[in-house]
Amino acid sequence: MKLSKLCAAAGIACDADVNVTGFAIDNRKVAPGTVFGAFQGAQVNGEDFIAAAIESGAVAIVARPEAVVNGAIHIADDTPRRAFAALAARYFTPVPQHIVAVTGTNGKTSTVEMTRQIWRMAGERAASIGTLGVTTPDGSVSTGLTTPDIVTFLSNLSGLAREGVTHVAFEASSHGLSQFRNEGVSVEAAGFTNFSRDHLDYHADMEDYFAAKMRLFDEVVADDATAVVWMGSGDSGWNARVVKHAGARGLKIMTVGEQGETIRLTKREPTQLGQSLSVEHEGKSRTINLPLIGAYQVSNALTAAGLALASGLDAGLVWDAVARLQPVRGRLERAVIAPSGAPVYVDYAHTADALEAAIQALEPHVSGRLITVFGAGGDRDHGKRAPMGEAAAKASHVVIVTDDNPRGEDPADIRRQVLEGAPQAREIGDRREAILAAIAEAGADDIVLIAGKGHETGQIIGSGENMRVLPFDDVEVARECAAQIARGDA
Ligand SMILES: CC(=O)N[C@H]1[C@@H](OP(=O)(O)OP(=O)(O)OC[C@H]2O[C@@H](n3ccc(=O)[nH]c3=O)[C@H](O)[C@@H]2O)O[C@H](CO)[C@@H](O)[C@@H]1O[C@H](C)C(=O)N[C@@H](C)C(=O)N[C@H](CCC(=O)O)C(=O)O
Ligand SMILES: Nc1ncnc2c1ncn2[C@@H]1O[C@H](COP(=O)(O)OP(=O)(O)OP(=O)(O)O)[C@@H](O)[C@H]1O
Ligand SMILES: N[C@H](CCC[C@H](N)C(=O)O)C(=O)O
Ligand SMILES: [Mg+2]
């Protein structure tokens, strides 16, 4: 494809013309005919690899005006990530007709996965892109990140369209939004789940973190898109601010929740298998039996319903599908029943807010004690560690602080910071031993919650060249520990 055509379509000036065979943001992936995006990153400056990219055959370089480019076309832009995305989006076409996005601190993966399930049950060929990878009607492939890089994202979308996928829901992380990793496609609806502390290692403060998320509504979605905003009973003012952003952009607004105007949740009662919901939508009142436990899963399921409705799906099909939603991997997943009879749940809670939500979900089902095992990730926001300890200690009877992906940090340091918020907690660094101790201790009326890793299948130790990923799956380990206790081997 001709560069001049891509530039014209993207409204970008190019002063020469060549044939383009692909796009790359890593010089090691450049082949002859590639357009290379040279960006300043958190670790290194991509501009340092421009010469190497040209050596490998790059025909054009998208970079800041001050970058040095000799031997290829310099497409100069003050925000090169944005310009690169605009060009690449013209190359990777066509993409699926219906694309929706979800942002928020917690609940993105659950919501995109539930949106995918609703579309699928309504007979559409649907996929999701996020922390669980790319999930299609035929299976799932990991991308390693919640929001893949722009080239992977766009090429995945066009690949999905080639496979006949018409509906895609993707997770827009704040890192992804601030690095322009999801741009250039027409997003017809965007969901917002909630907002609380996370990632303050990357964002300067909560306002900066929120501003990154607001790019989704301010810039990324289509002009006639719908904003689907969760409005719960106890929400902080952030969700109302999202409605303001959407209003200022002139988007259609769909509010969902106890305080929602479009989809109003009027009752939620736990049942044996899940929860019975009373929901008002378009003047009709419906009772829906959601086969999942926990208030947080209701928020995500109803936000997903809103996104499916915004994509044009018939309301009857949407509500029927909500009543058939399947659990999302690693989100309040019941891993095993301990020999004592205590159920053991695995959940991906890795913020204070999420721990609170996961514990609240289990509370109505505990007649004895709630035993919580968790840790905090290394080389990530330090300031969330003590609040996570506090959240766990506040509502659990027994807390065991353990390791969760220490990465480049000393795991004992991380545990110490978590323990500042939970001084009464027990400390067992080895995650398997911690899980074994929790399950061994649980009596028939107790529940064990293993939080932080959810669907993850490895423990990340070390960083840079010393990084290793040791196989570790909370669900599997919980089952093995239960078996070990049953054998009398613990
Ligand atoms: C902090 C962060 O977001 N980093 C991501 C980001 O890196 P960066 O743009 O800062 O890149 P960099 O490593 O400094 O390099 C700068 C540029 O030079 C290029 N380069 C680099 C080396 C080289 O030899 N040649 C070369 O061309 C790089 O491709 C890059 O374009 O872009 C890279 C390419 O896409 C990602 O691999 C990298 O993810 C790192 C590994 C990471 O751990 N990211 C996490 C924190 C993350 O993104 N998480 C979010 C949120 C999770 C959630 O809450 O759900 C996610 O969306 O997954
Ligand atoms: N709507 C919600 N409100 C509060 N907590 C939630 C909500 N949804 C999920 N959680 C908590 O957050 C955890 C992670 O959920 P999920 O994976 O859906 O979020 P995410 O936003 O994709 O996370 P990440 O930022 O890691 O990609 C869950 O296991 C649960 O503990
Ligand atoms: N067990 C994980 C959860 C990480 C969630 C991820 N989305 C992030 O914060 O980047 C950790 O802290 O390592
Ligand atoms: Mg996620």
XYZ file of C-alpha atoms in Angstrom, residues 2-489:
488
model
C 1.247 3.538 -0.827
C 2.344 5.733 2.076
C 0.792 8.792 0.356
C -2.617 7.100 0.446
C -2.303 6.273 4.148
C -1.142 9.819 4.935
C -3.982 11.395 2.953
C -6.558 9.207 4.715
C -5.076 10.085 8.106
C -4.754 13.805 7.288
C -0.970 13.712 7.771
C 1.546 15.455 5.527
C 4.206 13.201 3.896
C 6.700 14.764 1.496
C 7.672 11.654 -0.478
C 6.128 8.372 -1.453
C 6.990 4.689 -0.969
C 5.331 1.321 -0.712
C 4.466 0.225 2.846
C 4.584 -3.446 3.845
C 3.947 -3.142 7.595
C 4.225 -1.166 10.837
C 6.491 -1.659 13.872
C 7.300 0.118 17.131
C 10.287 -2.119 17.931
C 13.257 -1.910 15.563
C 13.802 -5.663 16.004
C 10.503 -6.243 14.199
C 11.302 -4.017 11.215
C 11.386 -5.632 7.751
C 11.920 -3.907 4.374
C 9.021 -1.524 3.722
C 8.058 -1.015 7.386
C 6.905 2.285 8.902
C 8.760 2.554 12.243
C 7.278 4.474 15.192
C 10.105 5.890 17.347
C 8.703 6.818 20.747
C 10.205 8.019 24.006
C 9.382 5.300 26.519
C 9.530 4.680 30.252
C 12.713 2.602 29.861
C 14.473 3.820 26.730
C 14.137 6.361 23.924
C 12.873 4.680 20.748
C 14.607 7.436 18.741
C 17.903 5.714 19.598
C 16.815 2.828 17.333
C 15.958 4.902 14.244
C 19.271 4.204 12.486
C 18.966 0.469 13.212
C 15.385 0.468 11.911
C 16.483 2.154 8.654
C 19.293 -0.369 8.361
C 16.656 -3.140 8.548
C 14.647 -1.534 5.748
C 12.290 0.959 7.410
C 10.973 3.333 4.723
C 9.428 5.947 6.992
C 9.922 6.988 10.602
C 7.179 8.568 12.703
C 8.978 10.602 15.366
C 9.187 14.022 17.018
C 10.352 16.846 14.737
C 13.688 17.023 16.603
C 14.508 13.338 16.024
C 17.364 12.642 13.607
C 16.249 10.654 10.550
C 18.702 9.985 7.702
C 17.823 7.680 4.824
C 14.039 7.376 5.287
C 10.986 9.653 5.219
C 10.566 11.558 8.491
C 6.914 11.914 9.433
C 7.347 14.532 12.136
C 4.739 15.027 14.822
C 4.822 16.411 18.371
C 2.740 13.419 19.491
C 4.266 10.671 17.349
C 2.314 7.844 19.039
C -0.937 9.476 17.925
C 0.241 10.091 14.339
C 1.619 6.549 14.084
C -1.715 5.099 15.290
C -3.652 7.191 12.771
C -1.507 5.854 9.898
C -1.458 2.244 11.084
C -5.245 2.276 11.508
C -5.550 3.049 7.771
C -3.331 0.078 6.959
C -4.954 -2.610 9.139
C -8.413 -2.675 7.567
C -11.170 -3.667 7.606
C -11.911 -4.106 11.313
C -15.053 -5.552 12.950
C -18.144 -3.396 12.558
C -19.024 -3.185 16.266
C -16.230 -2.205 18.654
C -16.757 -1.232 22.287
C -14.228 -0.442 25.035
C -14.173 -0.621 28.829
C -12.099 1.361 31.276
C -12.039 1.727 35.083
C -9.703 0.573 37.830
C -11.379 -2.787 38.456
C -13.850 -4.786 36.390
C -12.526 -4.217 32.853
C -11.666 -7.846 32.125
C -14.924 -9.086 33.650
C -16.996 -6.567 31.694
C -15.408 -7.183 28.276
C -15.683 -10.917 28.848
C -19.362 -10.636 29.824
C -20.079 -8.377 26.827
C -18.498 -11.016 24.596
C -20.634 -13.730 26.215
C -23.837 -11.698 25.762
C -23.121 -11.098 22.060
C -22.254 -14.740 21.595
C -25.453 -15.956 23.255
C -27.356 -13.592 20.974
C -25.798 -15.409 18.001
C -23.115 -12.866 17.015
C -19.492 -13.759 16.202
C -17.808 -11.932 19.061
C -14.364 -11.541 20.608
C -12.750 -9.757 23.532
C -9.253 -8.288 23.929
C -7.762 -7.707 27.374
C -5.907 -9.184 30.340
C -7.086 -12.687 29.405
C -5.700 -12.199 25.881
C -7.693 -12.314 22.668
C -10.736 -14.528 23.179
C -12.579 -15.567 20.027
C -15.316 -18.069 19.258
C -12.499 -20.577 18.702
C -10.279 -20.060 21.760
C -7.964 -17.676 23.546
C -4.432 -16.365 22.821
C -2.426 -14.323 25.338
C -0.902 -10.957 24.347
C 0.973 -10.465 27.652
C -0.585 -7.058 28.344
C -4.111 -5.851 29.204
C -3.957 -3.384 26.346
C -1.580 -4.689 23.678
C 0.677 -2.289 21.753
C -0.939 -0.398 18.873
C 0.427 -2.667 16.119
C -0.712 -5.856 17.872
C -4.071 -4.258 18.665
C -4.809 -3.122 15.107
C -3.494 -6.279 13.457
C -5.552 -8.377 15.879
C -8.657 -6.396 15.005
C -8.172 -6.810 11.273
C -7.325 -10.505 11.805
C -10.561 -10.950 13.737
C -12.527 -9.240 10.954
C -10.953 -11.669 8.446
C -12.162 -14.562 10.632
C -15.698 -13.178 10.392
C -15.822 -11.630 13.874
C -18.269 -8.709 13.834
C -18.301 -7.662 17.517
C -15.271 -6.866 19.707
C -15.025 -5.580 23.285
C -11.601 -4.412 24.420
C -10.062 -3.326 27.707
C -8.573 0.168 27.720
C -6.017 0.376 30.534
C -4.741 3.776 31.671
C -1.249 2.815 30.434
C -2.740 1.913 27.071
C -4.761 5.121 26.848
C -1.852 7.369 27.781
C 0.394 5.576 25.253
C -2.166 5.707 22.412
C -2.282 1.909 22.188
C -5.940 1.794 21.051
C -6.552 4.441 18.436
C -7.878 4.959 14.998
C -10.888 2.631 14.944
C -14.496 3.621 15.350
C -15.484 2.763 18.936
C -19.271 2.884 19.216
C -19.577 2.611 23.007
C -17.334 2.893 26.037
C -18.008 1.580 29.528
C -16.714 2.959 32.832
C -16.765 0.656 35.851
C -15.170 2.428 38.826
C -12.125 4.387 39.931
C -9.828 3.894 42.923
C -6.139 3.836 43.725
C -3.797 1.835 41.479
C -0.802 2.461 39.214
C 0.508 5.534 41.054
C 3.981 4.270 40.190
C 3.170 5.305 36.611
C 0.722 8.202 37.016
C 1.743 11.253 39.070
C -1.454 11.311 41.156
C -5.129 10.312 41.087
C -6.051 13.275 38.838
C -3.386 12.288 36.314
C -4.570 8.653 36.437
C -8.184 9.792 35.921
C -7.196 12.104 33.046
C -5.557 9.135 31.284
C -8.812 7.191 31.572
C -10.866 10.156 30.350
C -9.020 10.137 27.012
C -11.312 7.223 26.164
C -14.381 9.478 26.347
C -12.746 12.760 25.317
C -10.861 11.511 22.262
C -10.897 7.792 21.492
C -14.584 6.937 21.009
C -16.561 7.985 17.916
C -18.421 11.327 17.993
C -21.801 9.582 18.103
C -20.741 6.924 20.624
C -22.547 5.950 23.815
C -20.943 6.256 27.253
C -22.143 3.468 29.554
C -21.356 4.610 33.086
C -21.877 2.572 36.242
C -23.607 4.669 38.924
C -23.677 2.590 42.098
C -25.076 3.496 45.473
C -21.756 4.078 47.185
C -19.753 5.537 44.288
C -17.282 8.309 44.877
C -17.698 11.403 42.694
C -15.473 10.003 39.928
C -18.305 8.247 38.064
C -20.367 11.459 37.968
C -17.315 13.212 36.505
C -17.234 10.637 33.712
C -20.834 11.532 32.829
C -19.728 15.181 32.638
C -16.867 14.320 30.271
C -19.237 12.326 28.063
C -21.764 15.172 28.125
C -19.127 17.757 27.198
C -18.165 15.638 24.168
C -21.851 15.317 23.192
C -21.937 11.514 23.565
C -25.117 9.561 24.244
C -25.188 8.705 27.930
C -26.442 5.492 29.470
C -26.189 5.351 33.274
C -26.460 1.966 34.943
C -26.840 0.905 38.578
C -28.758 1.738 41.762
C -28.398 5.404 40.747
C -28.658 4.673 37.034
C -31.286 6.297 34.831
C -31.135 4.014 31.776
C -30.727 0.685 33.539
C -31.766 0.922 37.177
C -30.998 -1.830 39.649
C -33.796 -1.715 42.217
C -33.162 -4.946 44.136
C -30.392 -7.493 44.605
C -30.883 -10.593 46.723
C -28.487 -13.506 47.117
C -29.961 -16.879 46.082
C -28.564 -20.383 46.378
C -26.835 -20.231 42.985
C -26.285 -16.518 42.536
C -28.474 -13.458 42.901
C -31.933 -12.322 41.953
C -31.931 -8.845 40.413
C -34.779 -6.436 39.765
C -33.890 -4.214 36.855
C -35.812 -1.379 35.195
C -35.057 -0.658 31.562
C -37.157 1.220 28.992
C -40.116 1.416 31.357
C -40.149 -2.343 31.961
C -39.324 -4.074 35.211
C -37.555 -7.422 34.933
C -36.389 -10.041 37.387
C -33.111 -11.587 36.331
C -31.480 -14.548 38.007
C -27.768 -13.852 37.656
C -25.846 -17.100 38.160
C -22.884 -15.293 39.819
C -22.281 -14.106 43.392
C -21.175 -10.685 44.655
C -22.318 -7.112 44.095
C -19.271 -6.376 41.965
C -20.253 -8.998 39.406
C -23.678 -7.341 39.134
C -22.006 -4.008 38.304
C -19.955 -5.636 35.593
C -22.839 -7.704 34.198
C -25.143 -4.682 33.954
C -22.415 -2.503 32.417
C -21.859 -5.289 29.876
C -25.610 -5.374 29.200
C -25.478 -1.603 28.593
C -22.629 -2.007 26.101
C -24.453 -4.795 24.268
C -27.585 -2.620 24.067
C -25.497 0.326 22.843
C -24.163 -1.907 20.047
C -27.715 -2.333 18.855
C -28.605 -5.739 20.306
C -32.253 -6.434 21.050
C -33.102 -5.924 24.746
C -34.877 -9.293 25.076
C -31.772 -11.118 23.840
C -29.525 -9.089 26.150
C -31.495 -9.819 29.332
C -31.880 -13.517 28.469
C -28.126 -13.708 28.020
C -27.388 -11.937 31.338
C -29.263 -14.744 33.100
C -26.896 -17.265 31.477
C -23.535 -15.573 32.093
C -20.677 -17.934 32.881
C -18.063 -17.105 35.553
C -14.958 -15.283 34.344
C -11.689 -17.162 34.944
C -10.051 -16.156 38.258
C -12.850 -13.800 39.337
C -14.499 -15.351 42.435
C -13.701 -18.743 40.950
C -14.395 -21.631 43.327
C -11.190 -23.614 43.105
C -11.958 -26.495 45.439
C -13.865 -27.534 48.552
C -11.413 -28.208 51.396
C -11.565 -31.612 53.142
C -13.244 -29.772 56.046
C -16.019 -28.611 53.701
C -14.796 -25.008 53.434
C -15.038 -23.553 49.918
C -11.836 -22.014 48.554
C -12.199 -19.056 46.161
C -9.605 -17.501 43.870
C -10.012 -13.823 42.908
C -7.875 -11.319 40.992
C -8.259 -8.534 43.587
C -5.001 -6.538 43.496
C -6.170 -3.161 44.814
C -7.680 -2.230 48.195
C -11.015 -1.519 46.545
C -11.054 -4.881 44.780
C -10.149 -6.763 47.978
C -13.033 -5.051 49.690
C -15.366 -5.989 46.831
C -14.226 -9.629 46.802
C -14.601 -9.945 50.579
C -18.037 -8.315 50.491
C -19.074 -10.786 47.810
C -18.180 -13.735 50.041
C -19.431 -12.328 53.368
C -23.102 -13.361 53.003
C -21.934 -16.956 52.478
C -19.685 -17.185 55.562
C -21.139 -18.472 58.766
C -17.742 -19.051 60.394
C -14.532 -17.213 59.503
C -13.207 -15.662 56.316
C -9.542 -16.535 55.822
C -7.819 -14.248 53.277
C -4.460 -14.989 51.657
C -2.903 -12.304 49.455
C 0.176 -10.235 48.610
C 1.076 -7.240 46.448
C 3.040 -7.114 43.196
C 6.633 -5.885 43.083
C 7.773 -2.938 40.902
C 4.220 -1.593 41.019
C 2.491 1.118 43.078
C 3.958 0.922 46.612
C 1.320 3.177 48.126
C -1.483 0.675 47.547
C 0.160 -1.983 49.732
C -0.785 -0.797 53.246
C -4.355 0.080 52.142
C -4.641 -3.453 50.728
C -3.552 -4.789 54.132
C -6.156 -2.609 55.830
C -8.929 -3.670 53.458
C -8.171 -7.344 54.045
C -7.828 -6.990 57.819
C -11.023 -4.966 58.195
C -13.356 -7.693 56.995
C -11.462 -11.003 57.315
C -11.088 -13.058 60.485
C -7.691 -14.420 59.523
C -5.239 -12.716 57.123
C -2.136 -14.361 55.695
C 0.217 -12.038 53.805
C 2.269 -13.790 51.143
C 4.136 -13.096 47.881
C 2.576 -12.077 44.544
C 5.003 -11.451 41.676
C 7.829 -9.783 43.645
C 9.598 -8.959 40.344
C 12.728 -6.859 41.028
C 11.954 -6.148 44.703
C 12.855 -7.942 47.908
C 9.637 -9.874 48.708
C 10.135 -9.361 52.462
C 10.027 -5.575 51.887
C 6.750 -5.823 49.997
C 5.204 -7.988 52.733
C 6.378 -5.531 55.379
C 4.612 -2.693 53.565
C 1.397 -4.724 53.287
C 1.655 -5.682 56.970
C 1.757 -1.991 57.926
C -1.959 -2.014 57.107
C -2.605 -5.395 58.717
C -0.367 -5.677 61.796
C -2.260 -8.694 63.162
C -1.807 -10.688 59.978
C 0.343 -13.779 59.680
C 3.282 -13.673 57.252
C 4.121 -16.695 55.098
C 6.265 -15.669 52.127
C 6.031 -18.891 50.136
C 2.661 -18.681 48.379
C 2.076 -22.455 48.303
C 2.777 -22.745 52.025
C 0.455 -19.808 52.698
C -2.365 -21.415 50.714
C -1.757 -24.763 52.417
C -1.880 -23.133 55.856
C -5.126 -21.325 55.043
C -6.872 -24.431 53.733
C -5.564 -26.567 56.612
C -6.897 -24.067 59.095
C -10.364 -23.699 57.526
C -13.242 -25.402 59.298
C -16.573 -26.484 57.800
C -18.192 -23.046 58.242
C -15.215 -21.063 56.985
C -14.358 -19.702 53.539
C -10.861 -19.225 52.118
C -10.165 -16.350 49.714
C -6.910 -16.444 47.752
C -6.561 -13.014 46.161
C -4.259 -11.237 43.706
C -3.367 -13.666 40.940
C -6.729 -14.833 39.595
C -6.101 -16.413 36.182
C -2.307 -15.896 36.301
C -0.205 -18.996 35.777
C 3.186 -17.831 37.032
C 5.035 -16.191 39.882
C 7.320 -13.461 38.450
C 10.672 -13.339 40.258
C 13.476 -10.894 39.385
C 13.555 -8.240 36.676
C 15.405 -7.429 33.469
C 17.765 -10.175 32.428
C 17.213 -11.984 35.733
C 13.459 -12.235 35.360
C 12.015 -15.721 35.710
C 8.419 -16.874 35.707
C 7.911 -19.900 37.946
C 4.763 -21.879 37.156
C 2.122 -21.006 39.745
C -1.640 -21.226 39.400
C -3.683 -20.410 42.534
C -6.566 -22.664 41.466
C -4.295 -25.636 40.802
C -2.247 -25.083 43.952
C -5.423 -24.822 46.061
C -6.592 -28.176 44.664
C -3.193 -29.769 45.292
C -3.121 -28.433 48.861
C -6.639 -29.746 49.528
C -5.570 -33.165 48.241
C -2.426 -33.068 50.373
C -4.514 -32.309 53.479
C -6.963 -35.083 52.581
C -4.008 -37.532 52.371
C -2.938 -36.450 55.842
C 0.304 -35.215 54.324
